[in-house]
Amino acid sequence: MEVRIGYVSQALAIYHNTPSSTFTYKRFKEGPYEESLEKAIEVGRRNLEATRRILYYNAAHGIRLYRLSSSLIPLATHPDVHIGIKEVYREQLAELGAFARRHDIRLSMHPNQFTLLNGSDAVVDAALRDLEYHADILDGMGMGSDCCIINIHVGGAYGDKTASAERLVSNLPRVPEHILQRLTLENDDKTYTAEETLSVCRRSGVPMMFDLHHDWCNPSARPGIDLLPQIAETWKGRPMKVHVSSPKNDKDFRSHADYVEAGPLLVFLKACKEEGLERLDVMVEAKRKDYACLKLAGDLSSVRGIKRLDGGILSM
């Protein structure tokens, strides 16, 4: 089984290089519209340039899995600011996508916790705008739905988890097809367990993003690892992807530690191999980002039977 390990948003090894620089609406309103619009667009250009450097870094270090920042284009979803992402950033996005494909780097995006498809009509409308923004970035890069995904949580309980989950399923027909084909649903650390999320995914046909740490924080009646065969089925032949992190400490168990402990993940990896998975993509959600990604790859490769093929790629 091939295991690809990646990380989120920023490569800490690259000095002074953030893909998430901001331009607030408060600042936007301080100047004439056209002047402020150009400033906002320029911040987006800088974020995309920072992303280009990160992709180069990933290719050089053998990291073939990376989550793009959701803050690449500031104010892109604000109703009073109009930025045509695919037109304004056409050349930059095309270059990034071509590079990612050339180096076989699987990209993903993860909108924030307020992007909910099971809330009120106003909440769902806002979520659809946000999902369209994320899809525009991936479309602009020419990244297809066969590999690149947009991951969200099931959402809030709103006093009745069962009814709220059903509301998500009933709202999915409102999601444009080019977004729906990229969508995945993740179990969270407080509300929807892995078993509950899997139920929604199986009914809706959306792949499930299994988060091991969230499963420890918010366990199902059945251990998440026991659900592995059903979770794998939701991916329908596409490489399955999971999220991993370690608790910061016993007191602050939900927060992410700087690095990821290899031991608990190793148990899950062995189960995936026994299940017959040919490939598993592992997204590291740790404070030390790229350093944590490469350290985890090194720690796992010290285990007998696991071979490190590249910086973030293992064979077992």
Tab-separated table of C-alpha atoms in Angstrom:
chain	number	residue	atom	x	y	z
A	1	MET	CA	0.000	0.000	0.000
A	2	GLU	CA	1.231	3.473	-0.862
A	3	VAL	CA	0.838	6.168	1.808
A	4	ARG	CA	1.098	9.837	0.883
A	5	ILE	CA	1.525	12.311	3.723
A	6	GLY	CA	0.773	16.013	3.345
A	7	TYR	CA	0.133	19.157	5.356
A	8	VAL	CA	-2.020	22.268	5.543
A	9	SER	CA	-1.573	25.699	3.971
A	10	GLN	CA	1.803	27.100	5.044
A	11	ALA	CA	5.312	25.690	4.715
A	12	LEU	CA	7.103	26.917	7.829
A	13	ALA	CA	10.486	26.149	6.282
A	14	ILE	CA	9.988	29.002	3.776
A	15	TYR	CA	10.764	32.284	5.487
A	16	HIS	CA	8.129	35.033	5.465
A	17	ASN	CA	5.844	33.321	2.969
A	18	THR	CA	2.167	33.210	3.895
A	19	PRO	CA	-0.585	32.265	1.410
A	20	SER	CA	-3.199	33.792	3.736
A	21	SER	CA	-2.520	37.537	3.820
A	22	THR	CA	-5.727	39.461	4.477
A	23	PHE	CA	-7.430	42.624	3.273
A	24	THR	CA	-10.404	43.456	5.469
A	25	TYR	CA	-13.677	44.994	4.367
A	26	LYS	CA	-13.034	47.814	6.847
A	27	ARG	CA	-9.882	48.725	4.914
A	28	PHE	CA	-11.720	48.210	1.646
A	29	LYS	CA	-14.279	50.869	2.572
A	30	GLU	CA	-11.598	53.444	3.427
A	31	GLY	CA	-10.814	54.230	-0.220
A	32	PRO	CA	-12.572	54.578	-3.585
A	33	TYR	CA	-14.089	51.312	-4.794
A	34	GLU	CA	-11.804	50.769	-7.806
A	35	GLU	CA	-8.666	51.607	-5.833
A	36	SER	CA	-9.650	49.298	-2.953
A	37	LEU	CA	-10.593	46.548	-5.390
A	38	GLU	CA	-7.151	46.678	-6.977
A	39	LYS	CA	-5.522	46.491	-3.536
A	40	ALA	CA	-7.604	43.439	-2.643
A	41	ILE	CA	-6.727	41.797	-5.967
A	42	GLU	CA	-3.044	42.467	-5.372
A	43	VAL	CA	-3.155	40.731	-1.977
A	44	GLY	CA	-4.637	37.730	-3.768
A	45	ARG	CA	-1.784	37.808	-6.269
A	46	ARG	CA	0.742	37.754	-3.432
A	47	ASN	CA	-1.040	34.821	-1.800
A	48	LEU	CA	-0.955	32.880	-5.053
A	49	GLU	CA	2.737	33.694	-5.466
A	50	ALA	CA	3.327	32.362	-1.941
A	51	THR	CA	1.413	29.229	-2.956
A	52	ARG	CA	3.643	28.830	-5.998
A	53	ARG	CA	6.710	28.828	-3.744
A	54	ILE	CA	5.059	26.248	-1.477
A	55	LEU	CA	4.258	23.932	-4.382
A	56	TYR	CA	7.863	24.187	-5.559
A	57	TYR	CA	8.992	23.343	-2.020
A	58	ASN	CA	6.622	20.367	-1.902
A	59	ALA	CA	7.879	19.000	-5.212
A	60	ALA	CA	11.493	19.377	-4.090
A	61	HIS	CA	10.792	17.537	-0.829
A	62	GLY	CA	8.675	14.739	-2.259
A	63	ILE	CA	5.397	15.897	-0.704
A	64	ARG	CA	2.518	14.969	-3.010
A	65	LEU	CA	-0.416	16.022	-0.826
A	66	TYR	CA	-1.246	19.614	0.089
A	67	ARG	CA	-4.227	21.614	1.333
A	68	LEU	CA	-4.549	25.063	-0.188
A	69	SER	CA	-5.376	27.980	2.078
A	70	SER	CA	-9.034	29.015	2.009
A	71	SER	CA	-7.888	32.649	2.390
A	72	LEU	CA	-6.102	32.900	-0.957
A	73	ILE	CA	-8.377	35.623	-2.373
A	74	PRO	CA	-9.535	38.100	0.311
A	75	LEU	CA	-13.114	39.419	0.119
A	76	ALA	CA	-13.891	37.138	-2.824
A	77	THR	CA	-17.220	36.093	-1.299
A	78	HIS	CA	-18.207	39.485	0.129
A	79	PRO	CA	-21.483	40.657	-1.481
A	80	ASP	CA	-20.165	44.224	-1.947
A	81	VAL	CA	-16.880	43.162	-3.551
A	82	HIS	CA	-16.856	41.543	-6.969
A	83	ILE	CA	-13.739	39.623	-7.997
A	84	GLY	CA	-13.960	37.282	-10.968
A	85	ILE	CA	-11.451	34.760	-9.685
A	86	LYS	CA	-11.052	32.652	-12.814
A	87	GLU	CA	-10.669	35.739	-15.011
A	88	VAL	CA	-8.565	38.001	-12.762
A	89	TYR	CA	-6.133	35.265	-11.745
A	90	ARG	CA	-6.359	33.132	-14.880
A	91	GLU	CA	-2.621	32.914	-15.635
A	92	GLN	CA	-1.500	32.397	-12.047
A	93	LEU	CA	-4.081	29.698	-11.354
A	94	ALA	CA	-3.323	27.910	-14.616
A	95	GLU	CA	0.386	27.894	-13.783
A	96	LEU	CA	-0.238	26.506	-10.302
A	97	GLY	CA	-2.499	23.777	-11.627
A	98	ALA	CA	-0.097	22.772	-14.363
A	99	PHE	CA	2.736	22.502	-11.849
A	100	ALA	CA	0.632	20.447	-9.408
A	101	ARG	CA	-0.379	18.027	-12.169
A	102	ARG	CA	3.152	17.753	-13.498
A	103	HIS	CA	4.413	16.766	-10.052
A	104	ASP	CA	1.372	14.672	-9.129
A	105	ILE	CA	0.452	16.818	-6.117
A	106	ARG	CA	-3.088	16.157	-4.895
A	107	LEU	CA	-4.703	19.409	-3.772
A	108	SER	CA	-7.642	19.964	-1.447
A	109	MET	CA	-9.475	22.792	0.299
A	110	HIS	CA	-11.337	22.962	3.602
A	111	PRO	CA	-13.829	25.833	4.066
A	112	ASN	CA	-14.274	27.105	7.622
A	113	GLN	CA	-16.739	25.788	10.199
A	114	PHE	CA	-19.403	28.294	9.139
A	115	THR	CA	-19.822	26.692	5.719
A	116	LEU	CA	-22.873	24.610	6.619
A	117	LEU	CA	-25.380	22.931	4.333
A	118	ASN	CA	-27.826	21.999	7.085
A	119	GLY	CA	-28.600	25.436	8.545
A	120	SER	CA	-31.225	28.047	7.730
A	121	ASP	CA	-31.789	29.126	4.134
A	122	ALA	CA	-29.552	32.166	4.691
A	123	VAL	CA	-26.781	29.990	6.130
A	124	VAL	CA	-27.024	27.528	3.238
A	125	ASP	CA	-27.016	30.363	0.683
A	126	ALA	CA	-23.812	31.719	2.237
A	127	ALA	CA	-22.314	28.217	2.244
A	128	LEU	CA	-23.068	27.778	-1.447
A	129	ARG	CA	-21.318	31.080	-2.233
A	130	ASP	CA	-18.296	29.955	-0.245
A	131	LEU	CA	-18.213	26.552	-1.927
A	132	GLU	CA	-18.432	28.270	-5.328
A	133	TYR	CA	-15.392	30.369	-4.395
A	134	HIS	CA	-13.380	27.254	-3.495
A	135	ALA	CA	-14.471	25.487	-6.669
A	136	ASP	CA	-13.518	28.534	-8.766
A	137	ILE	CA	-9.955	28.272	-7.478
A	138	LEU	CA	-9.691	24.566	-8.310
A	139	ASP	CA	-11.439	25.077	-11.660
A	140	GLY	CA	-9.060	27.905	-12.467
A	141	MET	CA	-6.188	25.527	-11.784
A	142	GLY	CA	-7.755	22.924	-14.029
A	143	MET	CA	-7.830	20.428	-11.189
A	144	GLY	CA	-10.494	17.789	-11.733
A	145	SER	CA	-12.867	16.248	-9.238
A	146	ASP	CA	-11.197	12.853	-9.633
A	147	CYS	CA	-8.542	13.819	-7.103
A	148	CYS	CA	-8.992	17.348	-5.720
A	149	ILE	CA	-11.633	17.770	-3.058
A	150	ILE	CA	-13.482	20.346	-0.956
A	151	ASN	CA	-14.100	19.075	2.560
A	152	ILE	CA	-16.740	20.294	5.028
A	153	HIS	CA	-18.381	19.043	8.224
A	154	VAL	CA	-21.941	17.751	8.445
A	155	GLY	CA	-22.826	20.884	10.420
A	156	GLY	CA	-24.767	21.855	13.510
A	157	ALA	CA	-27.219	19.782	15.515
A	158	TYR	CA	-29.770	22.597	15.899
A	159	GLY	CA	-31.469	20.692	18.723
A	160	ASP	CA	-32.085	17.563	16.638
A	161	LYS	CA	-29.116	15.835	15.032
A	162	THR	CA	-31.176	13.378	13.038
A	163	ALA	CA	-33.368	16.067	11.506
A	164	SER	CA	-30.359	18.311	10.866
A	165	ALA	CA	-28.500	15.504	9.080
A	166	GLU	CA	-31.556	14.867	6.939
A	167	ARG	CA	-31.668	18.576	6.092
A	168	LEU	CA	-28.126	18.339	4.730
A	169	VAL	CA	-29.087	15.391	2.528
A	170	SER	CA	-32.156	17.237	1.249
A	171	ASN	CA	-30.086	20.351	0.509
A	172	LEU	CA	-27.470	18.549	-1.582
A	173	PRO	CA	-29.505	18.925	-4.812
A	174	ARG	CA	-28.942	22.685	-4.401
A	175	VAL	CA	-25.182	22.166	-4.713
A	176	PRO	CA	-23.953	22.619	-8.319
A	177	GLU	CA	-22.647	19.402	-9.835
A	178	HIS	CA	-19.059	20.647	-10.289
A	179	ILE	CA	-18.931	21.305	-6.540
A	180	LEU	CA	-20.829	18.190	-5.471
A	181	GLN	CA	-18.380	15.968	-7.354
A	182	ARG	CA	-15.563	17.384	-5.188
A	183	LEU	CA	-17.404	17.398	-1.861
A	184	THR	CA	-16.445	15.246	1.137
A	185	LEU	CA	-17.956	15.166	4.640
A	186	GLU	CA	-15.876	14.853	7.812
A	187	ASN	CA	-16.749	13.619	11.301
A	188	ASP	CA	-16.179	16.363	13.876
A	189	ASP	CA	-14.908	16.504	17.435
A	190	LYS	CA	-18.140	17.556	19.173
A	191	THR	CA	-21.315	16.841	17.202
A	192	TYR	CA	-21.444	14.249	14.417
A	193	THR	CA	-19.541	11.047	15.145
A	194	ALA	CA	-17.842	8.936	12.514
A	195	GLU	CA	-20.784	6.521	12.488
A	196	GLU	CA	-23.312	9.342	12.071
A	197	THR	CA	-21.235	10.989	9.351
A	198	LEU	CA	-20.842	7.677	7.543
A	199	SER	CA	-24.615	7.246	7.559
A	200	VAL	CA	-25.043	10.640	5.859
A	201	CYS	CA	-22.318	9.839	3.331
A	202	ARG	CA	-23.811	6.478	2.410
A	203	ARG	CA	-27.263	8.000	1.876
A	204	SER	CA	-25.990	10.969	-0.099
A	205	GLY	CA	-23.208	9.333	-2.112
A	206	VAL	CA	-20.613	11.793	-0.778
A	207	PRO	CA	-17.199	10.359	0.265
A	208	MET	CA	-16.358	10.432	3.961
A	209	MET	CA	-13.248	12.136	5.277
A	210	PHE	CA	-12.321	10.209	8.416
A	211	ASP	CA	-10.568	12.235	11.119
A	212	LEU	CA	-8.846	9.963	13.642
A	213	HIS	CA	-8.389	12.652	16.311
A	214	HIS	CA	-12.025	13.719	16.057
A	215	ASP	CA	-13.027	10.082	16.481
A	216	TRP	CA	-11.151	9.978	19.796
A	217	CYS	CA	-12.790	13.211	20.944
A	218	ASN	CA	-16.298	12.250	19.817
A	219	PRO	CA	-16.410	8.456	19.598
A	220	SER	CA	-19.089	6.387	17.927
A	221	ALA	CA	-20.722	3.353	19.472
A	222	ARG	CA	-18.400	1.393	17.183
A	223	PRO	CA	-14.697	2.340	17.001
A	224	GLY	CA	-13.876	4.301	13.866
A	225	ILE	CA	-11.398	1.707	12.712
A	226	ASP	CA	-14.222	-0.866	12.615
A	227	LEU	CA	-16.039	1.372	10.129
A	228	LEU	CA	-13.079	1.359	7.741
A	229	PRO	CA	-14.563	-0.983	5.099
A	230	GLN	CA	-17.716	1.125	4.816
A	231	ILE	CA	-15.758	4.400	4.819
A	232	ALA	CA	-13.476	3.126	2.048
A	233	GLU	CA	-16.515	2.169	-0.041
A	234	THR	CA	-17.747	5.777	-0.067
A	235	TRP	CA	-14.661	6.809	-2.078
A	236	LYS	CA	-15.752	4.647	-5.030
A	237	GLY	CA	-12.273	3.846	-6.279
A	238	ARG	CA	-10.697	7.239	-5.672
A	239	PRO	CA	-7.733	7.329	-3.252
A	240	MET	CA	-9.140	7.531	0.267
A	241	LYS	CA	-8.007	10.492	2.353
A	242	VAL	CA	-7.934	10.880	6.144
A	243	HIS	CA	-6.999	13.604	8.636
A	244	VAL	CA	-4.558	12.938	11.462
A	245	SER	CA	-3.387	14.933	14.463
A	246	SER	CA	-2.392	14.302	18.046
A	247	PRO	CA	-3.937	15.921	21.139
A	248	LYS	CA	-2.013	18.867	22.548
A	249	ASN	CA	-2.295	17.349	26.049
A	250	ASP	CA	-4.811	15.552	28.269
A	251	LYS	CA	-6.350	18.816	29.468
A	252	ASP	CA	-6.588	20.375	26.008
A	253	PHE	CA	-7.376	17.140	24.207
A	254	ARG	CA	-9.200	18.649	21.218
A	255	SER	CA	-6.373	21.031	20.264
A	256	HIS	CA	-3.653	19.894	17.880
A	257	ALA	CA	-0.124	19.177	19.020
A	258	ASP	CA	2.973	20.414	17.209
A	259	TYR	CA	3.656	16.964	15.754
A	260	VAL	CA	1.807	13.681	15.192
A	261	GLU	CA	2.537	10.542	17.180
A	262	ALA	CA	3.177	7.707	14.761
A	263	GLY	CA	1.942	4.855	16.962
A	264	PRO	CA	-1.857	5.380	16.816
A	265	LEU	CA	-1.698	6.118	13.096
A	266	LEU	CA	0.322	2.963	12.472
A	267	VAL	CA	-2.545	0.845	13.825
A	268	PHE	CA	-4.911	2.488	11.349
A	269	LEU	CA	-2.468	2.129	8.451
A	270	LYS	CA	-2.135	-1.595	9.093
A	271	ALA	CA	-5.923	-1.921	9.076
A	272	CYS	CA	-6.063	-0.095	5.732
A	273	LYS	CA	-3.484	-2.448	4.280
A	274	GLU	CA	-5.408	-5.467	5.547
A	275	GLU	CA	-8.540	-4.008	3.961
A	276	GLY	CA	-6.739	-4.095	0.610
A	277	LEU	CA	-6.381	-0.357	-0.005
A	278	GLU	CA	-3.804	0.343	-2.691
A	279	ARG	CA	-3.245	3.916	-1.540
A	280	LEU	CA	-4.095	6.111	1.441
A	281	ASP	CA	-3.593	9.884	1.606
A	282	VAL	CA	-2.876	11.230	5.090
A	283	MET	CA	-3.358	14.939	5.793
A	284	VAL	CA	-1.386	16.086	8.830
A	285	GLU	CA	-3.172	18.749	10.867
A	286	ALA	CA	-0.385	19.740	13.236
A	287	LYS	CA	0.998	23.082	14.372
A	288	ARG	CA	4.400	22.454	12.804
A	289	LYS	CA	2.888	21.929	9.323
A	290	ASP	CA	5.529	20.723	6.826
A	291	TYR	CA	7.997	19.862	9.590
A	292	ALA	CA	5.355	17.601	11.182
A	293	CYS	CA	4.591	16.008	7.814
A	294	LEU	CA	8.207	15.078	7.139
A	295	LYS	CA	8.859	13.984	10.731
A	296	LEU	CA	5.866	11.648	10.645
A	297	ALA	CA	7.105	10.139	7.384
A	298	GLY	CA	10.507	9.603	8.973
A	299	ASP	CA	9.065	8.092	12.150
A	300	LEU	CA	6.864	5.666	10.227
A	301	SER	CA	9.692	4.653	7.913
A	302	SER	CA	11.685	3.445	10.936
A	303	VAL	CA	9.080	0.695	11.406
A	304	ARG	CA	9.990	-2.642	9.921
A	305	GLY	CA	8.093	-3.299	6.698
A	306	ILE	CA	7.614	0.373	5.848
A	307	LYS	CA	9.839	1.891	3.171
A	308	ARG	CA	10.209	5.609	2.521
A	309	LEU	CA	10.025	6.206	-1.228
A	310	ASP	CA	10.254	9.998	-1.054
A	311	GLY	CA	9.945	12.795	1.484
A	312	GLY	CA	6.246	12.271	2.138
A	313	ILE	CA	5.618	8.926	0.390
A	314	LEU	CA	5.786	5.512	2.018
A	315	SER	CA	5.270	1.927	0.911
A	316	MET	CA	4.079	-0.788	3.261
